[in-house]
Amino acid sequence: MAKKKSKFVCQSCGYVTPKWMGRCPGCHEWNTLVEEVVKPATSRGNWASAPSAVHKPEKINQIKSQDEPRLKTKMGELNRVLGGGIVAGSLVLIGGDPGIGKSTLLLQVSSQLASSGLDVLYISGEESPRQTKLRADRLGVAADQLYVLSETNLADISNQIDTLKPSFVVIDSIQTVYKDEVTSAPGSVSQVRECTSELMRIAKQNNIPIFIVGHVTKEGSIAGPRLLEHMVDAVLYFEGERHHTFRILRGVKNRFGSTNEMGIFEMKEEGLTEVLNPSEIFLEERSQGVAGSTIVASMEGTRPVLVEIQALISPTSFGNPRRMATGIDHNRVPLLMAVLEKRVGLMLQNQDAYVKVAGGVKLDEPAIDLAVAISIASSFRDQTPNPDDVLIGEVGLTGEVRRVSRIDQRVQEAAKLGFKRAIIPAKNIDGWNPPKSIEVIGVQSVQDAIRATLGQ
C-alpha cells in the first residue's frame, strides 16, 4: 500500500510547504498552515471530460461584436453597481461582514427575478429550507418559481442545476461548499479554489449568472486565496455598520462595467430598500454653525455624492499628538496637517486631530483634500465656515490646489441641493458652464481657500 503524501497549505495566502511551520513564509501569519492529503492526479478534471474543440486564432476585426442583453433587477442601485444589470454567464462574488445583509439582498433579488417569470435556484449551505422560508416570510418574499436547496456537495449542486436549468443561481456561501475529490475541509484554500473553478465552468457553459457569497476575514478582505477574486467576473463588497441602517454596495472589480460604482441601501424591518438620493441622506443630520464641518462633492463611480467631513482639533495631553481618521486614508491627515503648518502657518504640532466622514462612507479620491484641510483649519481657529459652501480640490505638498475630474457634475449636484458657493481649483474654472444658482470661486492655494471660507 502506497504511503499517503501530505502537504501544508496556508489558509491566508495559499503558500504550500511539505512540512508544518508555525509562521507562514509567504504572508508571515501565524498558525495558518493546514495539512492536506495529496492525491495522485488521475484525470485532467471536468474540463477534460467534454470533447475538446480545436480553436484557431482569429483576426479581431473579423470577430462579430454584439451587445449582450443584461438581466435587469428591480433594484436600480444593484444594476448601477453591476454596470447596467446582470450579465448572462457571469460569476459574481459578494463579500461583507457577518450580519451585514448579504443573504437578505440576494434573497430579495432572487424573489424579484422569480416574480418576473424566471426560474431561480437559491442554494444555502448555512440554512435549512425551513430557516430560509422564515427569513423569506419576514421579508415578504413569495414567488412560485423561486427554488430553495440546502446542499453543500458540489456534485449534487451541479446535478440540480443541470436538472432544473435555472436562469439565475445564488450560492450562500462558497466557504460551505466542498468537492469530494479534494481532501481538505470545506472553506480551505484548496476547496474554495476548486469549487469556484467548477462553478465558473457551469456558469460559462450553461450561460447562467451565478452569485456566490464569500465570508470576510477580520481585516475585511474575502477569506480564501487571493486567486478567488481573480477568477470571478465581478467582486462586490457590502459595507456598513450593523448598528446603522445604511448599507453600501461597492464594486471593486467588474469586467462588464465601472469598478468604482456605489449603491446605497437602507436596512428596514421588511428588508433592504434603495436610497435614490444619497446626498440628501448624508446631509440631513449635518451640523450647521459649528466649527470643523465642511461639505465635499466626491465622485463614486459615475455618481457625485455630497458628504459632510468633520474635524476636531484639541491640545494634546501626550508627548506625541494623536492623528485619527475614519472614512478616509489615515495617512492623509498628517500630510495635510503638515501642509497647513508649513504653508499656512498653523501651529498644529502639539494638537490632537480627529477627522471623520459622516454617514459611514469611505472616501479615497484626492478631491476631498481641500475639504479636509479647511475643516482642520476651521476647528483649530474655532471659526465656523459658511454652511452654503461646498469644497472640491486636491492639495499638493507645496500648498497648491490642483485640478480634479468631472467638476461640472460635482457642482451641478451641489447646486441641486441648494448650495450657494463652490470653492474649486482655479484650473477647473474654464471649459464648462456652471449653474446660475451657484457661485463658483477658483482658488490657487490652500491659503486662498481659507480666506474664501473663513475670511482670514
Short mmCIF file of C-alpha atoms in Angstrom, two decimals:
data_model
loop_
_atom_site.label_atom_id
_atom_site.label_comp_id
_atom_site.label_asym_id
_atom_site.label_seq_id
_atom_site.Cartn_x
_atom_site.Cartn_y
_atom_site.Cartn_z
CA MET A 1 0.00 0.00 0.00
CA ALA A 2 1.45 3.32 -1.05
CA LYS A 3 2.13 5.81 1.68
CA LYS A 4 -0.10 8.85 1.62
CA LYS A 5 1.63 12.11 0.91
CA SER A 6 0.57 15.31 2.56
CA LYS A 7 1.28 18.99 2.20
CA PHE A 8 0.62 22.03 4.34
CA VAL A 9 -1.30 24.91 2.76
CA CYS A 10 -1.61 28.42 4.22
CA GLN A 11 -5.26 29.39 4.58
CA SER A 12 -4.46 33.08 4.15
CA CYS A 13 -2.24 33.23 1.06
CA GLY A 14 -2.14 29.66 -0.33
CA TYR A 15 1.58 29.07 0.32
CA VAL A 16 2.44 25.35 0.10
CA THR A 17 5.19 23.67 2.13
CA PRO A 18 5.98 19.94 2.71
CA LYS A 19 6.26 20.40 6.49
CA TRP A 20 4.36 22.28 9.15
CA MET A 21 5.65 25.66 10.33
CA GLY A 22 4.23 27.96 12.93
CA ARG A 23 4.59 31.02 10.73
CA CYS A 24 3.81 31.13 7.00
CA PRO A 25 6.86 32.20 4.95
CA GLY A 26 4.54 33.79 2.35
CA CYS A 27 2.28 36.13 4.34
CA HIS A 28 4.03 35.86 7.75
CA GLU A 29 0.77 34.93 9.51
CA TRP A 30 0.87 32.60 12.50
CA ASN A 31 -0.91 29.21 12.71
CA THR A 32 -2.44 29.33 9.22
CA LEU A 33 -0.86 26.16 7.77
CA VAL A 34 -3.30 23.24 7.47
CA GLU A 35 -2.40 19.70 6.41
CA GLU A 36 -3.96 18.34 3.21
CA VAL A 37 -3.59 14.87 1.69
CA VAL A 38 -2.12 14.83 -1.82
CA LYS A 39 -3.93 12.51 -4.21
CA PRO A 40 -2.29 11.37 -7.45
CA ALA A 41 -3.77 13.05 -10.47
CA THR A 42 -5.85 10.51 -12.42
CA SER A 43 -7.52 12.85 -14.88
CA ARG A 44 -7.47 16.41 -16.06
CA GLY A 45 -10.68 17.19 -14.21
CA ASN A 46 -14.08 18.18 -15.51
CA TRP A 47 -12.70 20.42 -18.23
CA ALA A 48 -11.22 17.36 -19.93
CA SER A 49 -14.44 15.35 -19.76
CA ALA A 50 -16.02 17.37 -22.55
CA PRO A 51 -14.84 16.75 -26.11
CA SER A 52 -12.09 19.22 -26.88
CA ALA A 53 -12.63 21.61 -29.76
CA VAL A 54 -9.80 22.95 -31.84
CA HIS A 55 -9.61 26.73 -31.50
CA LYS A 56 -7.75 28.80 -34.02
CA PRO A 57 -6.67 32.43 -33.65
CA GLU A 58 -8.98 34.94 -35.30
CA LYS A 59 -8.40 38.45 -36.53
CA ILE A 60 -10.01 40.89 -34.14
CA ASN A 61 -11.54 42.89 -37.00
CA GLN A 62 -13.34 39.75 -38.22
CA ILE A 63 -14.88 38.87 -34.87
CA LYS A 64 -18.54 39.89 -34.76
CA SER A 65 -19.40 42.02 -31.76
CA GLN A 66 -22.85 42.12 -30.26
CA ASP A 67 -24.41 43.67 -27.19
CA GLU A 68 -25.09 41.03 -24.59
CA PRO A 69 -28.57 41.52 -23.08
CA ARG A 70 -28.45 42.18 -19.34
CA LEU A 71 -30.84 40.84 -16.77
CA LYS A 72 -32.42 43.84 -15.04
CA THR A 73 -33.43 43.61 -11.40
CA LYS A 74 -35.93 45.90 -9.71
CA MET A 75 -33.08 47.37 -7.64
CA GLY A 76 -31.62 50.22 -9.64
CA GLU A 77 -28.72 50.56 -7.21
CA LEU A 78 -27.65 46.95 -7.81
CA ASN A 79 -27.98 47.43 -11.58
CA ARG A 80 -25.77 50.52 -11.33
CA VAL A 81 -23.01 48.71 -9.44
CA LEU A 82 -23.08 45.80 -11.90
CA GLY A 83 -22.76 48.18 -14.85
CA GLY A 84 -26.38 48.11 -16.04
CA GLY A 85 -27.65 44.70 -14.96
CA ILE A 86 -26.66 41.05 -14.58
CA VAL A 87 -24.63 39.63 -17.47
CA ALA A 88 -25.56 36.13 -18.62
CA GLY A 89 -22.91 33.55 -17.76
CA SER A 90 -21.16 35.81 -15.24
CA LEU A 91 -19.78 34.70 -11.88
CA VAL A 92 -20.18 37.41 -9.23
CA LEU A 93 -18.67 37.31 -5.73
CA ILE A 94 -20.30 39.29 -2.89
CA GLY A 95 -18.37 39.74 0.36
CA GLY A 96 -19.14 41.51 3.60
CA ASP A 97 -19.11 41.30 7.38
CA PRO A 98 -21.40 38.79 9.15
CA GLY A 99 -24.94 40.10 9.57
CA ILE A 100 -24.48 42.98 7.14
CA GLY A 101 -27.28 41.81 4.82
CA LYS A 102 -25.68 39.77 2.01
CA SER A 103 -28.21 36.95 2.21
CA THR A 104 -31.08 39.40 2.56
CA LEU A 105 -30.03 41.27 -0.57
CA LEU A 106 -29.66 38.12 -2.66
CA LEU A 107 -32.94 36.63 -1.42
CA GLN A 108 -34.77 39.83 -2.38
CA VAL A 109 -33.11 39.87 -5.82
CA SER A 110 -33.97 36.19 -6.31
CA SER A 111 -37.61 36.89 -5.46
CA GLN A 112 -37.75 39.82 -7.89
CA LEU A 113 -36.33 37.75 -10.76
CA ALA A 114 -38.61 34.80 -9.97
CA SER A 115 -41.64 37.13 -9.92
CA SER A 116 -40.74 38.23 -13.44
CA GLY A 117 -41.12 34.66 -14.73
CA LEU A 118 -37.56 33.30 -14.40
CA ASP A 119 -36.57 30.07 -12.67
CA VAL A 120 -34.26 30.96 -9.78
CA LEU A 121 -32.30 28.49 -7.64
CA TYR A 122 -31.24 29.70 -4.18
CA ILE A 123 -28.70 27.29 -2.66
CA SER A 124 -27.90 27.72 1.03
CA GLY A 125 -25.17 25.78 2.76
CA GLU A 126 -25.78 27.55 6.07
CA GLU A 127 -29.57 27.33 6.47
CA SER A 128 -32.19 24.65 6.06
CA PRO A 129 -35.12 25.27 3.69
CA ARG A 130 -37.36 25.99 6.70
CA GLN A 131 -34.94 28.61 8.01
CA THR A 132 -34.76 30.21 4.56
CA LYS A 133 -38.57 30.21 4.45
CA LEU A 134 -38.73 32.01 7.82
CA ARG A 135 -36.45 34.74 6.50
CA ALA A 136 -38.44 34.93 3.28
CA ASP A 137 -41.68 35.41 5.24
CA ARG A 138 -40.10 38.22 7.24
CA LEU A 139 -39.02 39.94 4.01
CA GLY A 140 -42.34 39.34 2.26
CA VAL A 141 -40.67 37.15 -0.36
CA ALA A 142 -43.08 34.88 -2.26
CA ALA A 143 -42.62 33.58 -5.80
CA ASP A 144 -43.65 30.28 -7.38
CA GLN A 145 -40.51 30.00 -9.49
CA LEU A 146 -38.05 30.53 -6.62
CA TYR A 147 -36.49 27.17 -5.68
CA VAL A 148 -34.60 26.64 -2.41
CA LEU A 149 -31.96 23.96 -1.93
CA SER A 150 -29.92 23.19 1.18
CA GLU A 151 -26.79 21.44 -0.11
CA THR A 152 -23.02 21.70 0.25
CA ASN A 153 -21.81 18.90 -2.03
CA LEU A 154 -20.70 20.47 -5.30
CA ALA A 155 -21.52 17.37 -7.37
CA ASP A 156 -25.13 17.39 -6.12
CA ILE A 157 -25.36 21.14 -6.72
CA SER A 158 -24.15 20.66 -10.29
CA ASN A 159 -26.70 17.88 -10.90
CA GLN A 160 -29.55 20.02 -9.60
CA ILE A 161 -28.51 22.91 -11.85
CA ASP A 162 -28.38 20.57 -14.85
CA THR A 163 -31.83 19.20 -13.99
CA LEU A 164 -33.63 22.47 -13.22
CA LYS A 165 -31.74 24.65 -15.75
CA PRO A 166 -32.45 27.89 -13.84
CA SER A 167 -31.94 31.39 -15.20
CA PHE A 168 -30.22 32.61 -12.02
CA VAL A 169 -28.33 30.83 -9.23
CA VAL A 170 -27.28 32.01 -5.75
CA ILE A 171 -24.81 30.06 -3.58
CA ASP A 172 -24.61 31.10 0.07
CA SER A 173 -21.77 30.66 0.80
CA ILE A 174 -18.72 29.40 -1.12
CA GLN A 175 -16.93 28.57 2.15
CA THR A 176 -19.51 25.85 2.93
CA VAL A 177 -19.31 24.08 -0.46
CA TYR A 178 -16.95 21.13 -0.84
CA LYS A 179 -15.75 18.84 -3.62
CA ASP A 180 -15.28 15.12 -2.92
CA GLU A 181 -12.04 14.91 -4.88
CA VAL A 182 -10.37 17.48 -2.59
CA THR A 183 -9.37 16.02 0.77
CA SER A 184 -9.23 19.26 2.78
CA ALA A 185 -12.11 20.63 4.83
CA PRO A 186 -14.76 23.00 3.39
CA GLY A 187 -13.59 26.59 3.44
CA SER A 188 -9.92 25.73 2.94
CA VAL A 189 -7.87 27.31 0.19
CA SER A 190 -7.97 24.19 -1.99
CA GLN A 191 -11.72 23.67 -1.62
CA VAL A 192 -12.58 27.30 -2.33
CA ARG A 193 -10.31 27.37 -5.37
CA GLU A 194 -11.58 24.11 -6.89
CA CYS A 195 -15.26 24.81 -6.16
CA THR A 196 -15.05 28.29 -7.66
CA SER A 197 -13.36 26.90 -10.75
CA GLU A 198 -16.14 24.35 -11.18
CA LEU A 199 -18.84 26.98 -10.69
CA MET A 200 -17.15 29.18 -13.28
CA ARG A 201 -17.30 26.28 -15.73
CA ILE A 202 -21.01 25.77 -15.01
CA ALA A 203 -21.76 29.47 -15.48
CA LYS A 204 -19.87 29.77 -18.77
CA GLN A 205 -21.07 26.51 -20.36
CA ASN A 206 -24.74 26.96 -19.44
CA ASN A 207 -24.79 30.78 -19.77
CA ILE A 208 -26.24 31.08 -16.26
CA PRO A 209 -25.34 34.01 -13.98
CA ILE A 210 -24.18 32.71 -10.60
CA PHE A 211 -23.81 34.86 -7.47
CA ILE A 212 -21.65 33.43 -4.69
CA VAL A 213 -21.34 34.79 -1.15
CA GLY A 214 -17.88 34.97 0.40
CA HIS A 215 -17.02 35.37 4.06
CA VAL A 216 -14.50 38.03 5.04
CA THR A 217 -11.54 37.94 7.41
CA LYS A 218 -11.07 40.22 10.40
CA GLU A 219 -9.07 42.57 8.15
CA GLY A 220 -12.10 42.96 5.89
CA SER A 221 -10.82 41.03 2.86
CA ILE A 222 -12.59 38.00 1.41
CA ALA A 223 -11.48 34.77 3.09
CA GLY A 224 -9.65 32.22 0.98
CA PRO A 225 -6.99 32.54 -1.69
CA ARG A 226 -6.46 35.84 -3.45
CA LEU A 227 -6.93 33.85 -6.64
CA LEU A 228 -10.65 33.75 -5.85
CA GLU A 229 -11.09 37.43 -6.72
CA HIS A 230 -9.13 36.98 -9.96
CA MET A 231 -11.27 34.06 -11.11
CA VAL A 232 -14.70 35.71 -10.85
CA ASP A 233 -16.09 38.32 -13.24
CA ALA A 234 -17.12 40.84 -10.57
CA VAL A 235 -16.36 41.41 -6.89
CA LEU A 236 -18.83 43.39 -4.78
CA TYR A 237 -18.28 44.42 -1.17
CA PHE A 238 -21.27 45.04 1.10
CA GLU A 239 -20.16 47.61 3.67
CA GLY A 240 -21.70 49.38 6.63
CA GLU A 241 -22.08 49.22 10.38
CA ARG A 242 -24.54 46.72 11.78
CA HIS A 243 -25.67 49.37 14.26
CA HIS A 244 -26.52 51.82 11.45
CA THR A 245 -29.30 51.41 8.92
CA PHE A 246 -27.35 52.34 5.77
CA ARG A 247 -25.51 49.77 3.68
CA ILE A 248 -23.12 50.48 0.81
CA LEU A 249 -22.62 48.05 -2.06
CA ARG A 250 -19.32 48.84 -3.75
CA GLY A 251 -17.86 47.24 -6.86
CA VAL A 252 -14.10 46.69 -6.62
CA LYS A 253 -13.82 44.55 -9.76
CA ASN A 254 -16.15 44.39 -12.74
CA ARG A 255 -15.33 43.04 -16.18
CA PHE A 256 -18.57 44.47 -17.55
CA GLY A 257 -18.67 47.97 -16.08
CA SER A 258 -17.08 50.61 -13.85
CA THR A 259 -15.07 49.47 -10.83
CA ASN A 260 -15.90 52.44 -8.61
CA GLU A 261 -19.70 52.42 -8.61
CA MET A 262 -21.53 52.58 -5.31
CA GLY A 263 -25.08 51.58 -4.44
CA ILE A 264 -26.69 52.68 -1.19
CA PHE A 265 -29.43 50.79 0.65
CA GLU A 266 -31.28 51.25 3.92
CA MET A 267 -31.93 48.25 6.13
CA LYS A 268 -35.52 48.21 7.35
CA GLU A 269 -37.67 45.62 9.06
CA GLU A 270 -39.04 44.43 5.72
CA GLY A 271 -35.57 44.22 4.14
CA LEU A 272 -33.29 46.43 2.09
CA THR A 273 -34.68 49.44 0.28
CA GLU A 274 -32.87 51.69 -2.20
CA VAL A 275 -31.64 55.16 -1.33
CA LEU A 276 -32.25 57.10 -4.54
CA ASN A 277 -30.68 60.40 -3.41
CA PRO A 278 -27.76 59.55 -1.10
CA SER A 279 -26.54 63.16 -0.83
CA GLU A 280 -29.73 64.19 0.99
CA ILE A 281 -29.41 61.24 3.34
CA PHE A 282 -25.80 62.02 4.22
CA LEU A 283 -26.52 65.70 4.79
CA GLU A 284 -29.83 65.51 6.64
CA GLU A 285 -28.10 65.48 10.05
CA ARG A 286 -25.22 67.82 9.18
CA SER A 287 -24.01 70.26 11.77
CA GLN A 288 -24.58 73.91 10.81
CA GLY A 289 -22.94 76.80 12.59
CA VAL A 290 -20.24 74.56 14.09
CA ALA A 291 -16.51 74.86 13.52
CA GLY A 292 -14.80 71.93 11.83
CA SER A 293 -17.64 70.89 9.49
CA THR A 294 -17.32 71.13 5.69
CA ILE A 295 -19.08 69.62 2.68
CA VAL A 296 -17.28 67.88 -0.17
CA ALA A 297 -18.60 66.66 -3.53
CA SER A 298 -17.00 63.27 -4.14
CA MET A 299 -17.35 61.07 -7.21
CA GLU A 300 -18.37 57.47 -6.56
CA GLY A 301 -18.09 55.89 -9.98
CA THR A 302 -20.33 57.97 -12.25
CA ARG A 303 -22.35 59.46 -9.39
CA PRO A 304 -21.50 62.65 -7.47
CA VAL A 305 -22.19 62.36 -3.73
CA LEU A 306 -22.12 65.22 -1.24
CA VAL A 307 -20.78 64.20 2.16
CA GLU A 308 -20.00 66.04 5.39
CA ILE A 309 -16.43 65.93 6.71
CA GLN A 310 -15.91 66.71 10.39
CA ALA A 311 -12.66 67.58 12.16
CA LEU A 312 -11.85 68.11 15.83
CA ILE A 313 -8.56 69.73 16.83
CA SER A 314 -7.66 69.89 20.52
CA PRO A 315 -4.42 70.40 22.50
CA THR A 316 -2.64 67.14 23.19
CA SER A 317 -2.00 65.72 26.65
CA PHE A 318 0.81 63.46 25.48
CA GLY A 319 4.27 63.84 24.01
CA ASN A 320 3.13 62.58 20.62
CA PRO A 321 -0.15 64.07 19.35
CA ARG A 322 -2.77 61.66 18.07
CA ARG A 323 -3.91 61.55 14.45
CA MET A 324 -7.09 59.56 13.88
CA ALA A 325 -9.25 59.29 10.75
CA THR A 326 -12.48 57.45 9.98
CA GLY A 327 -13.71 57.08 6.43
CA ILE A 328 -10.54 58.37 4.74
CA ASP A 329 -6.95 57.18 4.48
CA HIS A 330 -5.37 57.89 7.88
CA ASN A 331 -2.12 58.89 6.16
CA ARG A 332 -3.85 61.88 4.51
CA VAL A 333 -4.50 63.62 7.83
CA PRO A 334 -0.84 64.11 8.98
CA LEU A 335 0.11 65.02 5.39
CA LEU A 336 -2.50 67.78 5.16
CA MET A 337 -1.69 69.00 8.66
CA ALA A 338 1.97 69.30 7.66
CA VAL A 339 0.94 71.38 4.63
CA LEU A 340 -1.19 73.66 6.83
CA GLU A 341 1.64 74.09 9.29
CA LYS A 342 4.35 74.75 6.71
CA ARG A 343 2.43 76.76 4.08
CA VAL A 344 -0.28 78.49 6.13
CA GLY A 345 1.46 78.87 9.49
CA LEU A 346 -0.98 76.95 11.71
CA MET A 347 0.84 75.50 14.73
CA LEU A 348 -0.62 72.00 14.74
CA GLN A 349 2.36 70.06 16.03
CA ASN A 350 1.01 69.99 19.59
CA GLN A 351 -2.62 69.31 18.63
CA ASP A 352 -4.59 66.06 18.55
CA ALA A 353 -6.55 65.65 15.31
CA TYR A 354 -9.68 63.59 14.74
CA VAL A 355 -11.22 63.53 11.26
CA LYS A 356 -14.39 61.68 10.30
CA VAL A 357 -16.57 61.25 7.21
CA ALA A 358 -20.16 61.39 8.43
CA GLY A 359 -22.61 58.68 7.41
CA GLY A 360 -20.19 55.74 7.38
CA VAL A 361 -18.96 56.43 3.82
CA LYS A 362 -15.37 55.66 2.82
CA LEU A 363 -13.78 58.24 0.51
CA ASP A 364 -10.47 57.56 -1.19
CA GLU A 365 -10.17 60.09 -4.01
CA PRO A 366 -7.76 63.07 -3.80
CA ALA A 367 -10.54 65.62 -4.49
CA ILE A 368 -11.53 65.54 -0.81
CA ASP A 369 -8.19 67.04 0.31
CA LEU A 370 -9.36 70.66 0.29
CA ALA A 371 -12.46 69.95 2.40
CA VAL A 372 -10.38 68.03 4.95
CA ALA A 373 -7.80 70.82 5.16
CA ILE A 374 -10.45 73.54 5.62
CA SER A 375 -12.26 71.53 8.30
CA ILE A 376 -8.97 71.13 10.22
CA ALA A 377 -8.21 74.86 9.92
CA SER A 378 -11.78 75.73 10.93
CA SER A 379 -11.65 73.60 14.07
CA PHE A 380 -8.17 74.88 15.01
CA ARG A 381 -9.22 78.52 14.66
CA ASP A 382 -12.69 77.81 16.09
CA GLN A 383 -14.22 79.64 13.14
CA THR A 384 -17.43 78.48 11.51
CA PRO A 385 -17.28 78.06 7.71
CA ASN A 386 -20.16 79.18 5.52
CA PRO A 387 -22.77 76.36 5.60
CA ASP A 388 -23.65 77.08 1.95
CA ASP A 389 -20.12 76.29 0.72
CA VAL A 390 -19.00 73.07 -0.94
CA LEU A 391 -15.27 72.44 -1.34
CA ILE A 392 -13.59 70.44 -4.10
CA GLY A 393 -9.88 70.08 -4.83
CA GLU A 394 -6.67 68.12 -4.41
CA VAL A 395 -3.96 69.65 -2.21
CA GLY A 396 -0.28 69.31 -3.15
CA LEU A 397 2.68 69.38 -0.79
CA THR A 398 3.51 72.96 -1.77
CA GLY A 399 0.04 74.08 -0.74
CA GLU A 400 -1.37 74.41 -4.26
CA VAL A 401 -4.93 73.32 -5.08
CA ARG A 402 -4.81 71.00 -8.08
CA ARG A 403 -7.33 70.21 -10.80
CA VAL A 404 -9.88 67.38 -10.32
CA SER A 405 -12.03 65.44 -12.80
CA ARG A 406 -15.76 65.83 -13.54
CA ILE A 407 -16.02 69.21 -11.89
CA ASP A 408 -19.26 70.02 -13.76
CA GLN A 409 -21.11 67.01 -12.32
CA ARG A 410 -19.93 67.79 -8.79
CA VAL A 411 -21.01 71.45 -8.95
CA GLN A 412 -24.38 70.59 -10.52
CA GLU A 413 -25.09 68.16 -7.68
CA ALA A 414 -24.21 70.87 -5.14
CA ALA A 415 -26.48 73.38 -6.89
CA LYS A 416 -29.33 70.86 -6.96
CA LEU A 417 -29.11 70.51 -3.16
CA GLY A 418 -29.21 74.26 -2.59
CA PHE A 419 -25.57 75.20 -2.00
CA LYS A 420 -24.71 78.78 -2.94
CA ARG A 421 -20.92 78.67 -3.43
CA ALA A 422 -18.44 76.12 -4.76
CA ILE A 423 -14.76 76.52 -3.88
CA ILE A 424 -12.88 74.72 -6.66
CA PRO A 425 -9.37 74.71 -8.19
CA ALA A 426 -8.68 77.72 -10.40
CA LYS A 427 -7.56 75.38 -13.21
CA ASN A 428 -11.10 73.92 -13.31
CA ILE A 429 -12.83 77.24 -13.97
CA ASP A 430 -12.69 77.21 -17.78
CA GLY A 431 -14.26 74.84 -20.29
CA TRP A 432 -17.77 74.43 -18.85
CA ASN A 433 -20.83 76.44 -17.83
CA PRO A 434 -21.75 76.30 -14.13
CA PRO A 435 -25.40 76.53 -13.00
CA LYS A 436 -26.67 80.08 -12.45
CA SER A 437 -27.86 79.31 -8.92
CA ILE A 438 -24.36 78.71 -7.54
CA GLU A 439 -21.29 80.97 -7.39
CA VAL A 440 -18.04 79.28 -8.44
CA ILE A 441 -14.83 80.55 -6.82
CA GLY A 442 -11.45 79.37 -8.11
CA VAL A 443 -8.53 79.18 -5.69
CA GLN A 444 -4.83 78.66 -6.38
CA SER A 445 -3.69 77.55 -2.90
CA VAL A 446 -4.95 76.38 0.47
CA GLN A 447 -4.34 79.89 1.81
CA ASP A 448 -6.71 81.31 -0.81
CA ALA A 449 -9.32 78.72 0.15
CA ILE A 450 -9.01 79.61 3.85
CA ARG A 451 -9.54 83.31 3.01
CA ALA A 452 -12.58 82.48 0.91
CA THR A 453 -14.22 80.22 3.52
CA LEU A 454 -13.03 81.57 6.89
CA GLY A 455 -12.42 85.18 5.93
CA GLN A 456 -8.77 85.38 7.04
#
